[in-house]
Short mmCIF file of C-alpha atoms in Angstrom, two decimals:
data_model
loop_
_atom_site.label_atom_id
_atom_site.label_comp_id
_atom_site.label_asym_id
_atom_site.label_seq_id
_atom_site.Cartn_x
_atom_site.Cartn_y
_atom_site.Cartn_z
CA MET A 7 1.90 -6.35 -32.41
CA ASN A 8 1.86 -7.43 -28.79
CA GLN A 9 -1.48 -7.97 -27.12
CA TYR A 10 -2.29 -8.12 -23.41
CA ARG A 11 -5.49 -9.25 -21.71
CA LEU A 12 -6.49 -8.56 -18.15
CA VAL A 13 -9.54 -8.50 -15.92
CA LEU A 14 -9.98 -5.60 -13.52
CA PRO A 15 -12.51 -5.10 -10.76
CA TYR A 16 -15.47 -2.83 -11.47
CA PRO A 17 -14.26 0.76 -11.01
CA PRO A 18 -15.69 3.73 -9.16
CA THR A 19 -17.46 6.24 -11.42
CA LEU A 20 -16.19 9.78 -11.97
CA ASN A 21 -18.81 10.94 -9.47
CA THR A 22 -17.14 8.94 -6.68
CA TYR A 23 -13.53 9.00 -7.96
CA TRP A 24 -12.86 12.70 -7.34
CA ARG A 25 -13.43 14.75 -4.20
CA HIS A 26 -13.41 18.54 -3.96
CA THR A 27 -12.59 20.42 -0.76
CA ARG A 28 -11.68 24.07 -0.27
CA GLY A 29 -11.01 24.61 -3.96
CA LYS A 30 -8.78 21.54 -4.30
CA ASN A 31 -9.43 18.34 -6.24
CA TYR A 32 -8.11 14.99 -5.08
CA ILE A 33 -8.76 11.30 -5.58
CA SER A 34 -11.24 9.88 -3.07
CA GLN A 35 -10.46 7.09 -0.63
CA GLN A 36 -12.52 4.75 -2.84
CA GLY A 37 -10.45 5.82 -5.86
CA ARG A 38 -7.16 5.25 -4.03
CA ARG A 39 -8.34 1.81 -2.88
CA TYR A 40 -9.21 0.89 -6.47
CA ARG A 41 -5.82 2.11 -7.71
CA THR A 42 -4.02 0.03 -5.07
CA GLU A 43 -6.02 -3.07 -6.04
CA VAL A 44 -5.13 -2.64 -9.73
CA MET A 45 -1.46 -2.02 -8.90
CA ALA A 46 -1.35 -5.29 -6.93
CA LEU A 47 -3.00 -7.18 -9.79
CA ILE A 48 -0.55 -5.76 -12.37
CA ALA A 49 2.42 -6.65 -10.14
CA ARG A 50 1.08 -10.18 -9.52
CA GLU A 51 0.63 -10.75 -13.29
CA ASN A 52 4.05 -9.24 -14.14
CA LEU A 53 2.43 -6.68 -16.43
CA ALA A 54 4.35 -3.59 -15.28
CA LEU A 55 5.70 -3.25 -18.83
CA ARG A 56 5.58 0.56 -19.12
CA LEU A 57 4.26 0.38 -22.68
CA THR A 58 5.37 3.42 -24.70
CA SER A 59 3.97 2.68 -28.16
CA LYS A 60 0.60 3.84 -29.46
CA LEU A 61 -2.18 1.62 -28.10
CA CYS A 62 -5.57 0.25 -28.99
CA VAL A 63 -7.67 -0.51 -25.90
CA LYS A 64 -10.90 -2.47 -25.94
CA VAL A 65 -12.94 -2.68 -22.73
CA TRP A 66 -15.86 -5.02 -22.09
CA VAL A 67 -17.84 -3.62 -19.16
CA HIS A 68 -19.79 -6.13 -17.08
CA VAL A 69 -21.97 -3.85 -14.95
CA PRO A 70 -22.96 -5.14 -11.50
CA ASP A 71 -26.71 -4.82 -12.14
CA ARG A 72 -29.21 -3.70 -14.76
CA ARG A 73 -29.47 -0.03 -13.73
CA LYS A 74 -28.86 2.58 -16.42
CA ARG A 75 -25.24 3.74 -16.54
CA ASP A 76 -23.09 5.96 -18.72
CA LEU A 77 -20.18 3.75 -19.73
CA ASP A 78 -17.95 6.74 -20.47
CA ASN A 79 -17.93 7.62 -16.74
CA LEU A 80 -16.17 4.37 -15.91
CA LEU A 81 -12.81 4.57 -17.67
CA LYS A 82 -10.95 7.34 -15.80
CA ALA A 83 -10.14 5.22 -12.73
CA PRO A 84 -8.96 2.05 -14.54
CA LEU A 85 -6.87 3.90 -17.14
CA ASP A 86 -5.22 6.07 -14.47
CA ALA A 87 -4.60 2.94 -12.39
CA LEU A 88 -2.88 1.19 -15.33
CA VAL A 89 -0.54 4.18 -15.63
CA GLN A 90 0.14 4.25 -11.88
CA ALA A 91 0.75 0.48 -11.89
CA GLY A 92 3.38 0.90 -14.61
CA MET A 93 1.65 -1.04 -17.36
CA ILE A 94 1.18 2.00 -19.61
CA ALA A 95 3.62 4.92 -19.63
CA ASP A 96 0.83 7.46 -20.21
CA ASP A 97 -2.84 7.16 -21.11
CA SER A 98 -2.31 9.74 -23.87
CA LEU A 99 -0.75 6.84 -25.83
CA ILE A 100 -4.24 5.38 -26.34
CA ASP A 101 -5.21 6.27 -29.91
CA ASP A 102 -8.07 3.81 -30.29
CA LEU A 103 -10.52 3.18 -27.45
CA HIS A 104 -13.61 0.96 -27.55
CA ILE A 105 -16.14 0.46 -24.75
CA ILE A 106 -18.58 -2.44 -25.01
CA ARG A 107 -21.44 -3.16 -22.62
CA ALA A 108 -21.27 -6.87 -21.79
CA GLU A 109 -23.66 -9.02 -19.77
CA PRO A 110 -24.26 -7.81 -16.20
CA MET A 111 -22.67 -9.90 -13.46
CA LYS A 112 -22.68 -9.72 -9.69
CA GLY A 113 -19.99 -7.30 -8.52
CA GLY A 114 -19.17 -6.27 -12.10
CA LYS A 115 -15.79 -6.38 -13.81
CA LEU A 116 -13.84 -5.02 -16.77
CA GLU A 117 -12.26 -7.26 -19.36
CA ILE A 118 -9.52 -5.31 -21.11
CA ARG A 119 -7.50 -6.05 -24.22
CA ILE A 120 -4.54 -3.76 -24.93
CA THR A 121 -2.85 -3.99 -28.32
CA GLU A 122 0.36 -2.19 -29.23
CA ARG A 123 -0.07 -0.54 -32.61
CA GLU A 124 2.62 -0.77 -35.24
CA ALA A 125 4.55 2.39 -36.03
CA ALA A 126 3.38 4.12 -39.20
#
């Protein structure tokens, strides 16, 4: 079982990730900027592995402040960005997903551990 660890910047929420105009949905400028930042990080760390096995993903969310937040609104942007960056072939490969609220920190961040699961 291979395991990968990475730290990503704090993502935009679903409320700011998508935009809707004239009946069309598209990723906002903020969402595209986040995706580009993650793609650069994955390239710099040589993690464009295009993982195709089933995955277990554990995410520690360091929120930027102590305001109330729904953690489940945070994962769309980073998981899509990992696919776009070429680290994961498709986010449908994630069979086991854990989200953990960690200590708040200025600016926020995500600590992610991705583990390839063994074939049954």
